Tab-separated table of C-alpha atoms in Angstrom:
chain	number	residue	atom	x	y	z
A	1	UNK	CA	0.000	0.000	0.000
A	2	UNK	CA	1.260	3.438	-0.925
A	3	UNK	CA	1.692	5.487	2.235
A	4	UNK	CA	3.500	8.407	0.595
A	5	UNK	CA	0.592	10.851	0.599
A	6	UNK	CA	1.864	13.900	2.488
A	7	UNK	CA	4.889	12.090	3.928
A	8	UNK	CA	8.196	13.799	4.574
A	9	UNK	CA	10.298	13.042	1.488
A	10	UNK	CA	13.618	14.644	2.426
A	11	UNK	CA	15.181	16.464	5.352
A	12	UNK	CA	17.990	18.993	4.875
A	13	UNK	CA	19.989	18.687	8.097
A	14	UNK	CA	22.209	21.446	9.478
A	15	UNK	CA	22.778	22.372	13.106
A	16	UNK	CA	19.637	21.224	14.911
A	17	UNK	CA	19.444	17.786	16.484
A	18	UNK	CA	16.903	15.393	14.978
A	19	UNK	CA	15.840	11.774	14.815
A	20	UNK	CA	14.420	9.892	11.841
A	21	UNK	CA	12.989	6.415	12.342
A	22	UNK	CA	10.590	3.932	10.777
A	23	UNK	CA	8.416	1.906	13.168
A	24	UNK	CA	5.921	-0.666	11.886
A	25	UNK	CA	5.934	1.013	8.492
A	26	UNK	CA	5.341	4.496	9.913
A	27	UNK	CA	7.866	7.266	9.300
A	28	UNK	CA	8.624	9.240	12.486
A	29	UNK	CA	10.673	12.435	12.485
A	30	UNK	CA	11.354	14.121	15.833
A	31	UNK	CA	13.109	17.333	16.842
A	32	UNK	CA	14.002	17.243	20.553
A	33	UNK	CA	14.432	20.453	22.557
A	34	UNK	CA	17.204	19.992	25.154
A	35	UNK	CA	16.449	21.709	28.447
A	36	UNK	CA	18.616	22.945	31.304
A	37	UNK	CA	20.363	20.365	33.487
A	38	UNK	CA	18.828	19.064	36.712
A	39	UNK	CA	19.929	16.714	39.535
A	40	UNK	CA	17.517	14.094	38.187
A	41	UNK	CA	17.219	14.357	34.423
A	42	UNK	CA	14.135	12.081	34.486
A	43	UNK	CA	11.936	14.783	36.020
A	44	UNK	CA	12.498	17.231	33.162
A	45	UNK	CA	9.850	17.474	30.445
A	46	UNK	CA	11.104	15.888	27.250
A	47	UNK	CA	9.767	18.406	24.759
A	48	UNK	CA	9.944	17.645	21.057
A	49	UNK	CA	8.179	18.180	17.770
A	50	UNK	CA	7.101	14.935	16.126
A	51	UNK	CA	5.956	14.114	12.605
A	52	UNK	CA	4.132	10.790	12.181
A	53	UNK	CA	3.190	9.637	8.710
A	54	UNK	CA	0.209	7.768	10.167
A	55	UNK	CA	-1.202	11.130	11.306
A	56	UNK	CA	-0.906	12.929	7.980
A	57	UNK	CA	-4.621	13.730	8.107
A	58	UNK	CA	-4.423	15.214	11.598
A	59	UNK	CA	-4.297	18.996	11.618
A	60	UNK	CA	-3.289	20.667	14.882
A	61	UNK	CA	-1.308	23.573	16.300
A	62	UNK	CA	1.684	22.512	14.151
A	63	UNK	CA	-0.227	21.913	10.931
A	64	UNK	CA	-0.763	18.655	9.082
A	65	UNK	CA	0.972	15.581	10.485
A	66	UNK	CA	2.929	17.320	13.265
A	67	UNK	CA	2.363	17.418	17.024
A	68	UNK	CA	4.215	18.340	20.208
A	69	UNK	CA	5.216	15.647	22.693
A	70	UNK	CA	6.593	15.728	26.214
A	71	UNK	CA	3.889	17.137	28.490
A	72	UNK	CA	2.250	14.179	30.208
A	73	UNK	CA	-1.438	14.129	31.184
A	74	UNK	CA	-4.225	11.795	32.245
A	75	UNK	CA	-7.525	12.521	30.532
A	76	UNK	CA	-10.829	10.963	29.559
A	77	UNK	CA	-10.872	9.074	26.258
A	78	UNK	CA	-13.476	7.360	24.098
A	79	UNK	CA	-14.416	3.727	24.416
A	80	UNK	CA	-13.439	1.398	21.568
A	81	UNK	CA	-14.849	-1.836	20.224
A	82	UNK	CA	-11.463	-3.492	20.859
A	83	UNK	CA	-11.514	-2.818	24.596
A	84	UNK	CA	-15.229	-2.507	25.321
A	85	UNK	CA	-16.878	-4.756	22.745
A	86	UNK	CA	-20.050	-3.888	20.797
A	87	UNK	CA	-21.990	-1.173	22.633
A	88	UNK	CA	-24.561	1.416	21.616
A	89	UNK	CA	-22.402	4.491	22.104
A	90	UNK	CA	-18.608	4.881	22.126
A	91	UNK	CA	-18.526	8.634	22.701
A	92	UNK	CA	-17.495	10.449	25.877
A	93	UNK	CA	-20.235	10.821	28.493
A	94	UNK	CA	-18.239	12.963	30.924
A	95	UNK	CA	-19.219	10.718	33.803
A	96	UNK	CA	-17.269	8.207	35.857
A	97	UNK	CA	-17.816	5.458	33.302
A	98	UNK	CA	-15.525	7.168	30.776
A	99	UNK	CA	-12.177	5.422	30.241
A	100	UNK	CA	-8.926	7.131	31.271
A	101	UNK	CA	-5.876	7.545	29.070
A	102	UNK	CA	-2.294	8.441	29.979
A	103	UNK	CA	-0.781	10.345	27.043
A	104	UNK	CA	-3.325	8.700	24.705
A	105	UNK	CA	-2.562	5.209	26.100
A	106	UNK	CA	-5.672	3.500	27.477
A	107	UNK	CA	-5.516	2.778	31.219
A	108	UNK	CA	-6.742	-0.662	32.252
A	109	UNK	CA	-7.928	-1.271	35.819
A	110	UNK	CA	-5.956	-4.002	37.638
A	111	UNK	CA	-7.307	-3.400	41.141
A	112	UNK	CA	-10.522	-1.928	42.495
A	113	UNK	CA	-13.416	-0.605	40.414
A	114	UNK	CA	-12.834	1.653	37.435
A	115	UNK	CA	-13.772	5.261	38.134
A	116	UNK	CA	-13.542	4.934	41.917
A	117	UNK	CA	-10.942	5.930	44.471
A	118	UNK	CA	-8.138	3.481	45.289
A	119	UNK	CA	-8.395	1.803	41.896
A	120	UNK	CA	-5.104	0.937	40.178
A	121	UNK	CA	-4.231	0.949	36.483
A	122	UNK	CA	-1.588	0.051	33.938
A	123	UNK	CA	-1.292	1.289	30.371
A	124	UNK	CA	-2.634	-1.000	27.667
A	125	UNK	CA	0.858	-1.198	26.230
A	126	UNK	CA	2.306	-2.037	29.623
A	127	UNK	CA	5.249	0.202	30.499
A	128	UNK	CA	5.550	-1.297	34.003
A	129	UNK	CA	4.304	1.838	35.737
A	130	UNK	CA	1.573	1.708	38.408
A	131	UNK	CA	-1.117	4.407	38.343
A	132	UNK	CA	-3.302	4.860	41.420
A	133	UNK	CA	-6.512	6.939	41.651
A	134	UNK	CA	-7.160	8.940	44.811
A	135	UNK	CA	-10.507	10.322	45.961
A	136	UNK	CA	-9.570	13.261	48.164
A	137	UNK	CA	-8.741	16.417	46.302
A	138	UNK	CA	-6.657	19.041	48.115
A	139	UNK	CA	-7.727	22.501	46.930
A	140	UNK	CA	-6.852	26.055	47.867
A	141	UNK	CA	-9.662	28.615	47.962
A	142	UNK	CA	-9.352	32.396	47.685
A	143	UNK	CA	-8.175	32.713	51.301
A	144	UNK	CA	-5.603	29.933	50.780
A	145	UNK	CA	-7.564	27.649	53.125
A	146	UNK	CA	-7.266	23.953	52.335
A	147	UNK	CA	-10.516	22.280	51.287
A	148	UNK	CA	-10.896	18.513	50.965
A	149	UNK	CA	-13.557	17.055	48.698
A	150	UNK	CA	-14.219	13.354	49.293
A	151	UNK	CA	-16.692	11.751	46.882
A	152	UNK	CA	-15.202	8.281	46.420
A	153	UNK	CA	-14.318	9.087	42.808
A	154	UNK	CA	-10.871	9.911	41.404
A	155	UNK	CA	-9.865	13.515	41.812
A	156	UNK	CA	-6.188	12.994	41.178
A	157	UNK	CA	-3.721	10.259	40.216
A	158	UNK	CA	-0.206	9.233	41.131
A	159	UNK	CA	2.050	7.269	38.824
A	160	UNK	CA	4.799	5.156	40.398
A	161	UNK	CA	7.372	4.610	37.678
A	162	UNK	CA	9.705	1.673	37.264
A	163	UNK	CA	12.694	3.943	38.025
A	164	UNK	CA	11.294	4.884	41.466
A	165	UNK	CA	9.854	8.267	40.544
A	166	UNK	CA	6.391	9.453	41.596
A	167	UNK	CA	4.369	11.737	39.309
A	168	UNK	CA	1.222	13.460	40.582
A	169	UNK	CA	-1.553	14.377	38.138
A	170	UNK	CA	-3.730	16.971	39.877
A	171	UNK	CA	-4.170	17.472	43.651
A	172	UNK	CA	-1.709	20.304	44.323
A	173	UNK	CA	-2.331	24.008	44.067
A	174	UNK	CA	0.511	24.137	41.546
A	175	UNK	CA	-1.470	21.840	39.233
A	176	UNK	CA	-3.722	24.749	38.339
A	177	UNK	CA	-3.040	27.414	35.708
A	178	UNK	CA	-1.318	30.220	37.587
A	179	UNK	CA	-0.872	33.879	36.835
A	180	UNK	CA	2.780	34.450	35.767
A	181	UNK	CA	3.363	36.839	38.687
A	182	UNK	CA	2.718	33.997	41.142
A	183	UNK	CA	5.221	31.548	39.647
A	184	UNK	CA	8.965	31.183	40.025
A	185	UNK	CA	10.225	32.107	36.565
A	186	UNK	CA	13.916	31.324	37.034
A	187	UNK	CA	13.459	28.718	34.312
A	188	UNK	CA	10.558	28.938	31.912
A	189	UNK	CA	9.389	27.939	28.450
A	190	UNK	CA	7.186	30.323	26.490
A	191	UNK	CA	5.007	29.218	23.580
A	192	UNK	CA	4.122	31.929	21.062
A	193	UNK	CA	1.421	31.547	18.422
A	194	UNK	CA	0.415	33.259	15.203
A	195	UNK	CA	-2.941	33.597	13.475
A	196	UNK	CA	-3.885	31.055	10.815
A	197	UNK	CA	-6.220	31.563	7.871
A	198	UNK	CA	-9.955	30.854	8.369
A	199	UNK	CA	-9.796	27.885	5.970
A	200	UNK	CA	-7.053	26.416	8.184
A	201	UNK	CA	-9.048	26.552	11.439
A	202	UNK	CA	-9.305	23.229	13.269
A	203	UNK	CA	-12.742	22.596	14.759
A	204	UNK	CA	-13.726	19.956	17.313
A	205	UNK	CA	-17.327	18.908	17.899
A	206	UNK	CA	-19.034	17.090	20.774
A	207	UNK	CA	-22.647	15.903	20.373
A	208	UNK	CA	-22.885	18.038	17.215
A	209	UNK	CA	-21.872	21.183	19.119
A	210	UNK	CA	-18.685	23.108	18.388
A	211	UNK	CA	-16.537	22.980	21.521
A	212	UNK	CA	-13.158	24.061	20.139
A	213	UNK	CA	-11.947	26.204	17.269
A	214	UNK	CA	-8.153	26.428	16.895
A	215	UNK	CA	-7.442	29.696	15.105
A	216	UNK	CA	-3.687	29.860	15.728
A	217	UNK	CA	-0.595	27.780	15.100
A	218	UNK	CA	2.644	27.475	17.059
A	219	UNK	CA	5.251	29.946	15.832
A	220	UNK	CA	8.009	30.063	18.442
A	221	UNK	CA	9.224	28.239	21.574
A	222	UNK	CA	11.391	30.400	23.860
A	223	UNK	CA	13.644	29.059	26.603
A	224	UNK	CA	14.698	31.206	29.586
A	225	UNK	CA	17.395	30.194	32.055
A	226	UNK	CA	18.283	32.090	35.237
A	227	UNK	CA	15.737	34.743	34.282
A	228	UNK	CA	17.501	35.387	30.971
A	229	UNK	CA	16.549	34.519	27.417
A	230	UNK	CA	18.642	31.541	26.286
A	231	UNK	CA	17.367	30.430	22.876
A	232	UNK	CA	14.280	30.005	20.754
A	233	UNK	CA	13.074	27.607	18.104
A	234	UNK	CA	11.217	29.357	15.290
A	235	UNK	CA	8.799	27.526	13.012
A	236	UNK	CA	7.861	28.509	9.463
A	237	UNK	CA	4.971	27.106	7.461
A	238	UNK	CA	3.743	26.998	3.912
A	239	UNK	CA	0.146	26.728	2.748
A	240	UNK	CA	-1.202	24.023	0.468
A	241	UNK	CA	-3.803	24.876	-2.146
A	242	UNK	CA	-6.680	25.416	-2.332
A	243	UNK	CA	-7.598	25.171	1.375
A	244	UNK	CA	-4.508	27.051	2.634
A	245	UNK	CA	-3.909	24.420	5.314
A	246	UNK	CA	-0.622	24.691	7.215
A	247	UNK	CA	2.316	22.440	6.399
A	248	UNK	CA	5.482	22.794	8.492
A	249	UNK	CA	8.309	23.998	6.262
A	250	UNK	CA	11.344	24.574	8.466
A	251	UNK	CA	12.593	24.923	12.054
A	252	UNK	CA	15.384	27.311	13.084
A	253	UNK	CA	17.207	27.782	16.388
A	254	UNK	CA	17.961	31.395	17.302
A	255	UNK	CA	19.944	32.932	20.149
A	256	UNK	CA	18.846	36.493	19.366
A	257	UNK	CA	17.374	38.350	16.413
A	258	UNK	CA	20.647	38.208	14.493
A	259	UNK	CA	22.215	34.833	15.246
A	260	UNK	CA	20.294	31.770	14.079
A	261	UNK	CA	21.372	28.325	12.991
A	262	UNK	CA	20.695	27.083	9.528
A	263	UNK	CA	17.234	25.513	9.612
A	264	UNK	CA	16.010	21.978	9.261
A	265	UNK	CA	13.926	22.105	6.099
A	266	UNK	CA	11.239	19.598	5.098
A	267	UNK	CA	10.047	18.596	1.647
A	268	UNK	CA	6.964	16.437	1.144
A	269	UNK	CA	6.237	13.832	-1.511
A	270	UNK	CA	2.785	15.343	-2.011
A	271	UNK	CA	1.175	18.555	-0.887
A	272	UNK	CA	-2.380	17.877	-1.983
A	273	UNK	CA	-5.000	19.056	0.548
A	274	UNK	CA	-6.059	15.866	2.277
A	275	UNK	CA	-9.332	17.235	3.639
A	276	UNK	CA	-10.605	18.488	0.280
A	277	UNK	CA	-12.026	15.082	-0.665
A	278	UNK	CA	-14.505	16.444	-3.204
A	279	UNK	CA	-12.069	18.601	-5.179
A	280	UNK	CA	-10.619	16.213	-7.764
A	281	UNK	CA	-9.686	12.535	-8.242
A	282	UNK	CA	-7.082	11.078	-5.896
A	283	UNK	CA	-4.977	8.107	-6.954
A	284	UNK	CA	-4.113	5.648	-4.211
A	285	UNK	CA	-2.478	2.306	-4.971
A	286	UNK	CA	-4.299	-0.860	-3.834
A	287	UNK	CA	-7.089	0.953	-1.997
A	288	UNK	CA	-9.707	0.985	-4.732
A	289	UNK	CA	-9.318	-2.463	-6.249
A	290	UNK	CA	-7.415	-3.549	-9.324
A	291	UNK	CA	-8.010	-0.285	-11.160
A	292	UNK	CA	-6.061	1.551	-8.372
A	293	UNK	CA	-8.238	4.585	-9.104
A	294	UNK	CA	-10.196	6.321	-6.390
A	295	UNK	CA	-12.602	9.050	-7.332
A	296	UNK	CA	-12.749	9.999	-3.641
A	297	UNK	CA	-10.812	8.988	-0.539
A	298	UNK	CA	-11.892	9.662	3.024
A	299	UNK	CA	-10.477	8.817	6.462
A	300	UNK	CA	-13.066	7.968	9.122
A	301	UNK	CA	-13.581	5.452	11.948
A	302	UNK	CA	-15.883	2.880	10.337
A	303	UNK	CA	-16.023	0.211	13.063
A	304	UNK	CA	-16.015	2.175	16.318
A	305	UNK	CA	-12.529	1.198	17.490
A	306	UNK	CA	-11.315	4.801	17.682
A	307	UNK	CA	-8.956	4.472	14.696
A	308	UNK	CA	-9.367	6.213	11.340
A	309	UNK	CA	-9.927	3.798	8.459
A	310	UNK	CA	-9.513	4.426	4.714
A	311	UNK	CA	-12.627	4.564	2.514
A	312	UNK	CA	-12.107	4.717	-1.239
A	313	UNK	CA	-14.848	5.412	-3.780
A	314	UNK	CA	-13.585	3.336	-6.717
A	315	UNK	CA	-14.644	2.735	-10.293
A	316	UNK	CA	-16.639	-0.410	-9.482
A	317	UNK	CA	-17.160	-0.392	-5.701
A	318	UNK	CA	-16.556	1.205	-2.313
A	319	UNK	CA	-13.349	-0.211	-0.812
A	320	UNK	CA	-12.248	-0.105	2.836
A	321	UNK	CA	-8.863	-0.594	4.516
A	322	UNK	CA	-9.326	-1.008	8.263
A	323	UNK	CA	-6.771	0.501	10.622
A	324	UNK	CA	-5.065	-1.938	12.999
A	325	UNK	CA	-3.180	0.783	14.900
A	326	UNK	CA	0.167	0.409	13.173
A	327	UNK	CA	-0.864	-0.729	9.679
A	328	UNK	CA	-3.869	-0.839	7.328
A	329	UNK	CA	-5.397	-4.155	6.308
A	330	UNK	CA	-5.690	-5.036	2.636
A	331	UNK	CA	-8.599	-3.176	1.002
A	332	UNK	CA	-11.939	-5.006	1.033
A	333	UNK	CA	-15.043	-4.408	-1.057
A	334	UNK	CA	-17.870	-3.120	1.180
A	335	UNK	CA	-20.428	-1.980	-1.406
A	336	UNK	CA	-21.042	-1.845	-5.141
A	337	UNK	CA	-23.296	1.233	-4.794
A	338	UNK	CA	-22.331	4.910	-5.090
A	339	UNK	CA	-19.500	4.153	-7.563
A	340	UNK	CA	-18.874	5.289	-11.147
A	341	UNK	CA	-20.085	2.034	-12.714
A	342	UNK	CA	-23.403	2.660	-10.926
A	343	UNK	CA	-23.712	6.103	-12.493
A	344	UNK	CA	-22.299	8.241	-9.690
A	345	UNK	CA	-19.935	11.090	-10.523
A	346	UNK	CA	-18.225	13.535	-8.152
A	347	UNK	CA	-18.852	16.402	-10.590
A	348	UNK	CA	-22.561	16.372	-9.712
A	349	UNK	CA	-23.227	13.774	-6.982
A	350	UNK	CA	-22.206	14.587	-3.418
A	351	UNK	CA	-21.506	11.605	-1.156
A	352	UNK	CA	-20.982	11.688	2.599
A	353	UNK	CA	-20.095	9.325	5.411
A	354	UNK	CA	-22.297	10.236	8.380
A	355	UNK	CA	-24.036	8.426	11.250
A	356	UNK	CA	-27.715	8.889	10.438
A	357	UNK	CA	-29.270	6.185	12.660
A	358	UNK	CA	-27.415	7.010	15.900
A	359	UNK	CA	-25.540	3.698	16.189
A	360	UNK	CA	-22.136	5.455	16.239
A	361	UNK	CA	-21.134	3.945	12.898
A	362	UNK	CA	-20.889	6.190	9.802
A	363	UNK	CA	-23.309	5.351	6.996
A	364	UNK	CA	-23.133	6.147	3.277
A	365	UNK	CA	-25.349	9.021	2.144
A	366	UNK	CA	-25.497	10.030	-1.522
A	367	UNK	CA	-27.286	12.906	-3.220
A	368	UNK	CA	-28.128	11.380	-6.609
A	369	UNK	CA	-30.013	12.487	-9.703
A	370	UNK	CA	-33.446	11.848	-8.213
A	371	UNK	CA	-33.082	12.102	-4.442
A	372	UNK	CA	-31.135	11.022	-1.375
A	373	UNK	CA	-29.904	7.432	-1.085
A	374	UNK	CA	-28.554	5.638	2.001
A	375	UNK	CA	-26.537	2.503	2.714
A	376	UNK	CA	-26.415	1.743	6.438
A	377	UNK	CA	-23.173	0.563	8.035
A	378	UNK	CA	-23.470	-3.049	9.251
A	379	UNK	CA	-20.010	-3.047	10.915
A	380	UNK	CA	-18.266	-5.006	8.183
A	381	UNK	CA	-20.181	-3.977	5.105
A	382	UNK	CA	-22.636	-1.383	3.826
A	383	UNK	CA	-26.190	-2.683	3.433
A	384	UNK	CA	-28.201	-2.419	0.218
A	385	UNK	CA	-28.701	1.157	-0.953
A	386	UNK	CA	-32.188	2.533	-0.283
A	387	UNK	CA	-33.902	5.736	-1.356
A	388	UNK	CA	-34.735	7.844	1.691
A	389	UNK	CA	-35.992	10.998	-0.019
A	390	UNK	CA	-37.096	12.194	-3.455
A	391	UNK	CA	-35.926	15.717	-2.649
A	392	UNK	CA	-32.470	17.319	-2.911
A	393	UNK	CA	-31.606	15.512	-6.173
A	394	UNK	CA	-29.342	16.865	-8.908
A	395	UNK	CA	-32.188	16.851	-11.441
A	396	UNK	CA	-34.200	19.071	-9.085
A	397	UNK	CA	-31.515	21.715	-9.210
A	398	UNK	CA	-29.645	20.866	-6.022
């Protein structure tokens, strides 16, 4: 399978440290940011910029394919069919039944009851650390009086690492976001952002409501040591047409406005906009059958396991490559409807993948010549196409 769409093709290396690796077929490029020394180097954040070819559709504060690593957190995460089996709803409920994840790794309960105090966890990919949930939250109110809230549910966590370190997630007053005047700024890291174009905004939805709209991208990371500016990493982007989405172009290290290292520059094997699925044909080897021609390609979680799968609208059928987490399975034929041999054409027929029966699996919806047609997702195939409406057809002027 061709995985070169929007992958880093070449790296021009100068003075900035870097790592290039291939793991399970995925290209990983990382740029670590060395910090000041400390008595125990393990307690320092390990900040770095990371490009993962398996995330080339993910657009974030560093543009397509890039993310920042090094700041650990425990958060809620969605259920998956792999861990939780077939259920009616895999989405977050924001209650104590939601799973927990440590840096996007699912936490599995090994002792006690999930979501309650004194329960213990390990990561799904066991890293031999023990994570314990505690139910008493130490808080500081406006008068700096300690308040303790005991509700028998986790309010903070401690991780006991295999190298005898203890990390606390929550609980302390210093876990909150503090005003800069209240913090010791002998050593600090400052993240500066710049505005991105409206077509490059990244929007997140929950229950069909917009909960996040990222309008900026990371421009500069400044490091201060002993209350003095030490160095900064500056990031430059280029825009891909026609959506003007951000693609990281180069990273430079500067010690002041005049003295900068030569940058690490990135070239990409393709700079086609990966979210503009309806713009023009996309060719993708082995995804759309023997013809290797896909009129449309889309990435979406088809089976509720939390991983984005590949859906290709081919000449003769709809083909799917399921995501296993570190590779895509061989493409399988899921439906013979909505394809070119059935009379569908992207120049006049809009096709969507959307959950229309509230089973948390995306269904096929097509706006044809004479109405709206639907193929429901049966978690392994799309069912027979049915006409759901005689309105909104191309022949009616839509």
